[in-house]
PDB file of C-alpha atoms in Angstrom:
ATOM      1  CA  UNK A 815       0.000   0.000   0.000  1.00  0.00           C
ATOM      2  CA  UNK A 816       2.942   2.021   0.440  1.00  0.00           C
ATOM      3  CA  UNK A 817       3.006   3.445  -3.956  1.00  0.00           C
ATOM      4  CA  UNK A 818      -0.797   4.212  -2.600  1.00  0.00           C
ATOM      5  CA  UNK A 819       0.824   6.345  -0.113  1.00  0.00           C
ATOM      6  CA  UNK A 820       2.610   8.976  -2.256  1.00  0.00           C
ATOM      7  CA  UNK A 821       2.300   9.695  -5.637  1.00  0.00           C
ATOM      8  CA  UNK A 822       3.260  12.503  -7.884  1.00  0.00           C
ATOM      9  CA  UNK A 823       6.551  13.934  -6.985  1.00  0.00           C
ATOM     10  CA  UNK A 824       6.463  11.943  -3.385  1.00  0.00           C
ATOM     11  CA  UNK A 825       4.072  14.604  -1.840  1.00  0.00           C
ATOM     12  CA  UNK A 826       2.863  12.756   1.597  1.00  0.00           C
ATOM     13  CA  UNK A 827      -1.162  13.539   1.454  1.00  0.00           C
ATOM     14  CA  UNK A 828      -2.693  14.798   4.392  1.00  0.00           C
ATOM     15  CA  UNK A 829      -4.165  12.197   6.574  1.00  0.00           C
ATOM     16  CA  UNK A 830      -7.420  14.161   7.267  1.00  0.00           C
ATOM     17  CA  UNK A 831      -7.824  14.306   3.278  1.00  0.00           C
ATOM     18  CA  UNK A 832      -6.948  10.727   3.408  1.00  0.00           C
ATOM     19  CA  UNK A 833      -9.482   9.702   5.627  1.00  0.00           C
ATOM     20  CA  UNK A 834     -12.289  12.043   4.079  1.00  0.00           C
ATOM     21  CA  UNK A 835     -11.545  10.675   0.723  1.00  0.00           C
ATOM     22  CA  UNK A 836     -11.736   7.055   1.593  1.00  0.00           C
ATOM     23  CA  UNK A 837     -15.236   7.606   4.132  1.00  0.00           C
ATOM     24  CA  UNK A 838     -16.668   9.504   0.628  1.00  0.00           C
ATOM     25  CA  UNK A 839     -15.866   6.968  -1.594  1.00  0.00           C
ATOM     26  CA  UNK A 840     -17.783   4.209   0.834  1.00  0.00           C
ATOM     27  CA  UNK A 841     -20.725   7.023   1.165  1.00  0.00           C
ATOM     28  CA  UNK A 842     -20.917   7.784  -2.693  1.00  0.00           C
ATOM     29  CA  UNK A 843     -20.883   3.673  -3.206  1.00  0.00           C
ATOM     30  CA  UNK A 844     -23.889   3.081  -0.981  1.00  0.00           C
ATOM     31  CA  UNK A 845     -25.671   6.136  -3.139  1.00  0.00           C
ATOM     32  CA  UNK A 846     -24.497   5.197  -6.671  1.00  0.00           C
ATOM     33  CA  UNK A 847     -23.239   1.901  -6.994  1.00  0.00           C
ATOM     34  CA  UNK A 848     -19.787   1.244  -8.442  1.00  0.00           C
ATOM     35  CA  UNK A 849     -20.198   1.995 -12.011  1.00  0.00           C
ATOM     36  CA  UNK A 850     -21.641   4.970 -11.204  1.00  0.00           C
ATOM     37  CA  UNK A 851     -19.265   6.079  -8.924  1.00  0.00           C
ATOM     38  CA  UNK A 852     -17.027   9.221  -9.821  1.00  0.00           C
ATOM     39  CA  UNK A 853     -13.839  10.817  -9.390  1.00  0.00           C
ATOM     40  CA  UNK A 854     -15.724  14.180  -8.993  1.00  0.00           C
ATOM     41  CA  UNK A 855     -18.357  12.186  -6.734  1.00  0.00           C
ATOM     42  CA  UNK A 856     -15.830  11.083  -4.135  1.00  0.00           C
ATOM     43  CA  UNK A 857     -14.280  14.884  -4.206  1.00  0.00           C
ATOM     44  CA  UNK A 858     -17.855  16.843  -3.882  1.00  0.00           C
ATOM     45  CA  UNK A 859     -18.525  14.235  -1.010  1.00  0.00           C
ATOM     46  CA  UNK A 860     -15.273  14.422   0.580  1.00  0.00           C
ATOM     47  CA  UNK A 861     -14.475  18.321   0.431  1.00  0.00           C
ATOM     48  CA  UNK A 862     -11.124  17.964  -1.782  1.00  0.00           C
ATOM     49  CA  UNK A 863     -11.118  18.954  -5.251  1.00  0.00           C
ATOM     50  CA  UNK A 864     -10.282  16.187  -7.848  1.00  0.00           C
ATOM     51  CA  UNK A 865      -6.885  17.256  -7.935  1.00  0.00           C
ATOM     52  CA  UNK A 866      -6.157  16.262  -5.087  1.00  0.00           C
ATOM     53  CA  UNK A 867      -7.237  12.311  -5.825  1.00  0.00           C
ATOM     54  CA  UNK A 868      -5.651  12.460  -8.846  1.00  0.00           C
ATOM     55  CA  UNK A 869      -2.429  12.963  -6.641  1.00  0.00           C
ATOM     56  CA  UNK A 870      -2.726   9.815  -5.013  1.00  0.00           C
ATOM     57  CA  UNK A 871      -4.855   7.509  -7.285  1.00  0.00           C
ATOM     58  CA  UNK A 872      -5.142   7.137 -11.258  1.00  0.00           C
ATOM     59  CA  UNK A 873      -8.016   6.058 -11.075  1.00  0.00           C
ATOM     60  CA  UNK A 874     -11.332   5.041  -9.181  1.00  0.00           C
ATOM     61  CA  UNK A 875     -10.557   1.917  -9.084  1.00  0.00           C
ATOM     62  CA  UNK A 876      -7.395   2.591  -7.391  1.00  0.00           C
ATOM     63  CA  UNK A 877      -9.104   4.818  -4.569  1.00  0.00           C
ATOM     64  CA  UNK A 878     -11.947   1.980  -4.340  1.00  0.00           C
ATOM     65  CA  UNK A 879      -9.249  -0.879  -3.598  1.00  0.00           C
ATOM     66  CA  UNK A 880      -7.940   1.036  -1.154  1.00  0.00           C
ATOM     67  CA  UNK A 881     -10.940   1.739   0.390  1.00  0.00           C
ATOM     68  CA  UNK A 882     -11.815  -1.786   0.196  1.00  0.00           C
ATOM     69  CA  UNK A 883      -8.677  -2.568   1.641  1.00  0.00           C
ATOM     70  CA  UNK A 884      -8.749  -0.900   4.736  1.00  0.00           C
ATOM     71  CA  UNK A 885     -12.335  -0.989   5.381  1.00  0.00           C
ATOM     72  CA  UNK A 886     -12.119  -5.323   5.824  1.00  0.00           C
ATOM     73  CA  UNK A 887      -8.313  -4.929   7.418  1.00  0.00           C
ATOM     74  CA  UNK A 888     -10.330  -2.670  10.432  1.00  0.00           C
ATOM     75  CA  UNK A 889     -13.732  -4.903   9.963  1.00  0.00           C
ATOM     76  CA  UNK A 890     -12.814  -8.387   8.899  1.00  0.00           C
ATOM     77  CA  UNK A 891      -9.545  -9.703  10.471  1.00  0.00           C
ATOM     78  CA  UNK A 892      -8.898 -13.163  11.442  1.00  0.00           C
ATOM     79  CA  UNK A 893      -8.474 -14.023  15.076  1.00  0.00           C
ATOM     80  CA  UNK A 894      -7.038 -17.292  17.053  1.00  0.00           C
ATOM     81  CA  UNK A 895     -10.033 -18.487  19.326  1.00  0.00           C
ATOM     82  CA  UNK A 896      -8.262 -21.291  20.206  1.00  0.00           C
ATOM     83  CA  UNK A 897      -9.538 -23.867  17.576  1.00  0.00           C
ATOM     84  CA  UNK A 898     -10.141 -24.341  13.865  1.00  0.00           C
ATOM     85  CA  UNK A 899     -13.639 -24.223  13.812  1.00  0.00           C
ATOM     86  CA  UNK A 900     -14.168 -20.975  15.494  1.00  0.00           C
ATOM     87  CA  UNK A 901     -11.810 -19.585  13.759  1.00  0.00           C
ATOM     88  CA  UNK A 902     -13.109 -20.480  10.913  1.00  0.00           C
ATOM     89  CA  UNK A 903     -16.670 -19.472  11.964  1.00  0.00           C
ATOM     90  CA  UNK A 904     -15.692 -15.909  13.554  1.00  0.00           C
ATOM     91  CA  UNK A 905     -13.879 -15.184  10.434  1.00  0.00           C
ATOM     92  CA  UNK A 906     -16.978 -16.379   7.929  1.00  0.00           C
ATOM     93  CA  UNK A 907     -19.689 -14.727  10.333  1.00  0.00           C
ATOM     94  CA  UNK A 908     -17.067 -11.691   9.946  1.00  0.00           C
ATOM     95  CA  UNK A 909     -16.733 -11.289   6.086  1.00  0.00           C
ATOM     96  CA  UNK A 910     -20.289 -12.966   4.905  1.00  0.00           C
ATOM     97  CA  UNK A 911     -23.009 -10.637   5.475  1.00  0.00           C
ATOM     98  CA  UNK A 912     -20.777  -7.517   3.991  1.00  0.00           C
ATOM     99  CA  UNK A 913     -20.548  -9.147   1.099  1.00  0.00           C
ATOM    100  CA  UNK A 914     -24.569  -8.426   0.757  1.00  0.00           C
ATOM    101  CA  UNK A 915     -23.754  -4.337   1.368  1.00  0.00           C
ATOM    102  CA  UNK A 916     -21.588  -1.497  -0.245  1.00  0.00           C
ATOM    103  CA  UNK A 917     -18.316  -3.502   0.535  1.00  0.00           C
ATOM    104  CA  UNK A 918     -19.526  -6.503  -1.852  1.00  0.00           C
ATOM    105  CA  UNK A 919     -20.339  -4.129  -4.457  1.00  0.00           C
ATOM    106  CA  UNK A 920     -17.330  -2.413  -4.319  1.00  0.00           C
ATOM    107  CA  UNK A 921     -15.578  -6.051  -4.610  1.00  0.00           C
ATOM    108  CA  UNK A 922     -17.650  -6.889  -7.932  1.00  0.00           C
ATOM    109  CA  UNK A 923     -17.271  -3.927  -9.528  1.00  0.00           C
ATOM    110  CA  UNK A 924     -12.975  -4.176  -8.323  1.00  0.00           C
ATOM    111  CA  UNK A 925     -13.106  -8.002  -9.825  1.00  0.00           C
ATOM    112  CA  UNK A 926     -15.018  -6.985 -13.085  1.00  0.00           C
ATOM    113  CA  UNK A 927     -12.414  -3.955 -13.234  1.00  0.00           C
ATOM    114  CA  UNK A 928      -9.771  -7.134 -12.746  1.00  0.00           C
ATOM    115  CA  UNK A 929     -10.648  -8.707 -14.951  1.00  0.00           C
ATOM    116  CA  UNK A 930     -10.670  -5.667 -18.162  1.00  0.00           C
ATOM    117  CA  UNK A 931      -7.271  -4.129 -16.795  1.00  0.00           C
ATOM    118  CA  UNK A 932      -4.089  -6.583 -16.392  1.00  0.00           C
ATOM    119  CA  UNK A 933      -2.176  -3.592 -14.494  1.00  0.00           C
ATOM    120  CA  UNK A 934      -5.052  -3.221 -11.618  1.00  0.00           C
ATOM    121  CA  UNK A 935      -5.619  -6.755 -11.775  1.00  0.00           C
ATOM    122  CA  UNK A 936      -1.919  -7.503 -10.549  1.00  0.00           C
ATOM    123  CA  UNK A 937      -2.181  -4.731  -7.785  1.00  0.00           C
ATOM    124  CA  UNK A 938      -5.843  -5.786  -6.595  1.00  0.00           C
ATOM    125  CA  UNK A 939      -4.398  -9.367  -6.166  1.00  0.00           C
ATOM    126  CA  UNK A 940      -1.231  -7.891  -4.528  1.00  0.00           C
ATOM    127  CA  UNK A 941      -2.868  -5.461  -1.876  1.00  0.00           C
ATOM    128  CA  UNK A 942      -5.898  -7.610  -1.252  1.00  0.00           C
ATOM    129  CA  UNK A 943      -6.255 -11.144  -2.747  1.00  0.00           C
ATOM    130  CA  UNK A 944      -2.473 -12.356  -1.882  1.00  0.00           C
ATOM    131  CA  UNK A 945      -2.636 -10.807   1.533  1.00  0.00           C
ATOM    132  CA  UNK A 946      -6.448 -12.071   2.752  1.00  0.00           C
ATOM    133  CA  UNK A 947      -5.467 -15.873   1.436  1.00  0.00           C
ATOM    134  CA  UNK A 948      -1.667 -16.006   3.107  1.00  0.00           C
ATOM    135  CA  UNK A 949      -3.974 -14.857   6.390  1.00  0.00           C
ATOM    136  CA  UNK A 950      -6.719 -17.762   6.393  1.00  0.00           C
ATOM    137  CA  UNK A 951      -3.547 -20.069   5.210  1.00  0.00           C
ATOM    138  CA  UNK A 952      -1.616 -19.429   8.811  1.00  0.00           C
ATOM    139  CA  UNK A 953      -4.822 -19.463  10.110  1.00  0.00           C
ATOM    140  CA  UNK A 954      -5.248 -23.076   8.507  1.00  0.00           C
ATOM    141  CA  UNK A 955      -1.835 -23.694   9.629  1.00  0.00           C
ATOM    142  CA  UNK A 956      -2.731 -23.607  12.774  1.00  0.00           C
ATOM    143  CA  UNK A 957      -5.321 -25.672  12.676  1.00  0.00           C
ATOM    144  CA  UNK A 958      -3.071 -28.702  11.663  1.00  0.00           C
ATOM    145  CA  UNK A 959      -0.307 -27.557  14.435  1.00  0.00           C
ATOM    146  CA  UNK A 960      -3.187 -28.149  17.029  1.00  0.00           C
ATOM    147  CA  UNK A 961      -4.056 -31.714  15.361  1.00  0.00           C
ATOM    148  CA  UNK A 962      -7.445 -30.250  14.005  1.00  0.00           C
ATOM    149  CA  UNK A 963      -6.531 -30.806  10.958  1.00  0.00           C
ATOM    150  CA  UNK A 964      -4.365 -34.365   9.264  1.00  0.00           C
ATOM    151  CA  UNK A 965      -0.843 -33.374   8.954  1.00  0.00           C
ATOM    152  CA  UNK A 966      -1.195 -34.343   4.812  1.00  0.00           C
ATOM    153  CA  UNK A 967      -3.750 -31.399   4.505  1.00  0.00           C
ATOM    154  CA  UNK A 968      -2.077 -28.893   2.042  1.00  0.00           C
ATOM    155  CA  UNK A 969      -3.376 -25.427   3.798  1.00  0.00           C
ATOM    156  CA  UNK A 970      -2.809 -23.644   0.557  1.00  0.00           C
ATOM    157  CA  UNK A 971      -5.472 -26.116  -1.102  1.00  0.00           C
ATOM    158  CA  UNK A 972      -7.956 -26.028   1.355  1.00  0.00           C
ATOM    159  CA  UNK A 973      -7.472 -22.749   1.935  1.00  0.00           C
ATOM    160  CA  UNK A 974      -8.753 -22.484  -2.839  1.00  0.00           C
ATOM    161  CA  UNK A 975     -11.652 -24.999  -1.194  1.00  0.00           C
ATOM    162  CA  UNK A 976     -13.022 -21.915   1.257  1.00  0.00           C
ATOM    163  CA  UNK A 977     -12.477 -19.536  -1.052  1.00  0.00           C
ATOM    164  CA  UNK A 978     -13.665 -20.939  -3.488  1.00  0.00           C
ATOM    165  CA  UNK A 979     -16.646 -21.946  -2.309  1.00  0.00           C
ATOM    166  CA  UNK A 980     -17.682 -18.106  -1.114  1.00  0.00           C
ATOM    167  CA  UNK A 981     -16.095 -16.535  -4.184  1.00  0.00           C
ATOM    168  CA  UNK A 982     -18.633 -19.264  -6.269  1.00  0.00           C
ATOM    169  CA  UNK A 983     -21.812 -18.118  -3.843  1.00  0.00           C
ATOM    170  CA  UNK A 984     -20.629 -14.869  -4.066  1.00  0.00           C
ATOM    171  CA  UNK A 985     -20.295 -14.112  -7.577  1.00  0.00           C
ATOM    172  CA  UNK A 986     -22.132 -16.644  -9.795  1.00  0.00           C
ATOM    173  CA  UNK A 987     -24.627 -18.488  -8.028  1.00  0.00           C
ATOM    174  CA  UNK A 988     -27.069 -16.639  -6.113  1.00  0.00           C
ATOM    175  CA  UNK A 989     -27.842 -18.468  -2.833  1.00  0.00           C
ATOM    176  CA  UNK A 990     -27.328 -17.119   0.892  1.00  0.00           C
ATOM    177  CA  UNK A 991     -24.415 -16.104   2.184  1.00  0.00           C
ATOM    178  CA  UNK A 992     -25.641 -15.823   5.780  1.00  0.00           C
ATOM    179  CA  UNK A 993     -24.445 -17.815   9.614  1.00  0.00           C
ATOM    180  CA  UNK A 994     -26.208 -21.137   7.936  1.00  0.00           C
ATOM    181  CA  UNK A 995     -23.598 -20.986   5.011  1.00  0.00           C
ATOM    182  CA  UNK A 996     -20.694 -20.588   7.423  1.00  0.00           C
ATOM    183  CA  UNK A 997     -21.928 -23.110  10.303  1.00  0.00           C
ATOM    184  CA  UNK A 998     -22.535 -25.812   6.755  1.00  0.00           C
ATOM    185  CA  UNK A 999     -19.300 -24.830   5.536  1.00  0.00           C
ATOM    186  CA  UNK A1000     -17.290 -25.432   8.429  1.00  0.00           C
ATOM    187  CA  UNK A1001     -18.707 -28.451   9.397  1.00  0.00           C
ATOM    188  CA  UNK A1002     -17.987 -30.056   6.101  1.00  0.00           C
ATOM    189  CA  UNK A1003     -14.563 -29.061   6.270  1.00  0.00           C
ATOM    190  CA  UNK A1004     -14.227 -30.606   9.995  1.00  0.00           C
ATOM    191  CA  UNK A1005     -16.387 -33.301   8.657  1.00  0.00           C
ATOM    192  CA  UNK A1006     -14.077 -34.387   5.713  1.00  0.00           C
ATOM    193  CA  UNK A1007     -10.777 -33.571   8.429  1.00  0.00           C
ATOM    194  CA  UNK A1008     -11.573 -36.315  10.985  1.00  0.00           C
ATOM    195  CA  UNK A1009     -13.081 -39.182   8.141  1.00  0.00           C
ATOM    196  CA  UNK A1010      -9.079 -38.489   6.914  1.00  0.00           C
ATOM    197  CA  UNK A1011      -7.718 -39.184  10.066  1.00  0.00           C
TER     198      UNK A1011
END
């Protein structure tokens, strides 16, 4: 996040700016949707003229994956409750339910913008993808140190299993992402764990 931090010249931004601009972009999300959204949107809402974006973002994608970024880093982080499954659970009760507000359409509209432009693609898998996944891996990881989990378990493939079953849910096939999901989830995962052992 640190090229986020300064661009043009090396300028530091002003961290009252910073946080205005980020709160606005949420704000003008909720009001227009991500396609919608607008450079001048996010500056009208956030008192800052455009200029002023433009020093430390290209584009509105960029501001958005920041945005994104630190808005699950304060909301959605992954703690050790002492065992896999509640781990697992507080984490999937965490992260579930915003994917049904302005944070999950903020993450379509950053994977559809992914998916049209190779640069952003490589820095929204760098600043968010990479970073989320190498968290619920350790958290994984520790699963198997604490004999949840059969020592042959490759945490970097079940870790494409959990992920892949909320990215599916989340952006092809419309059915709930609520506490059912995560308890039915989890419980297949501990479910398929012990029949290993």
């Amino acid at each position: 996040m640190e090229e986020l931090e300064k661009k043009a010249g090396g300028r530091p931004r002003s961290d009252q700016a910073h946080q205005a601009i980020l709160q606005a972009t949420m704000e003008v999300l909720k009001r227009d949707g991500y396609r919608a959204m607008t450079i001048e949107a996010i500056a009208a809402c956030a008192g800052v003229g455009k200029k002023t974006i433009y020093r430390w973002w290209s584009s509105k994608a960029e501001v958005a994956l920041e945005t994104l970024t630190t808005y699950v880093e304060m909301h959605v982080p992954f703690q050790d409750t002492g065992s896999l499954e509640g781990d697992l659970l507080t984490h999937l009760k965490l992260a579930l339910p915003g994917l049904a507000g302005p944070s999950g359409a903020l993450l379509r509209g950053l994977v559809a913008e992914s998916l049209l432009n190779e640069d952003f693609a490589h820095e929204f898998q760098r600043l968010f993808i990479i970073p989320r996944r190498a968290e619920l891996v350790v958290l994984l990881k520790r699963g198997i140190q604490r004999g949840e989990l059969p020592s042959e378990v490759d945490p970097e493939v079940l870790a494409d299993q959990v992920y892949g079953a909320k990215w599916y849910r989340f952006l092809l096939y419309p059915a709930p992402l609520d506490d059912n999901y995560a308890h039915t989830l989890v419980n297949h995962i501990l479910l398929l764990s012990k029949q290993d052992q």
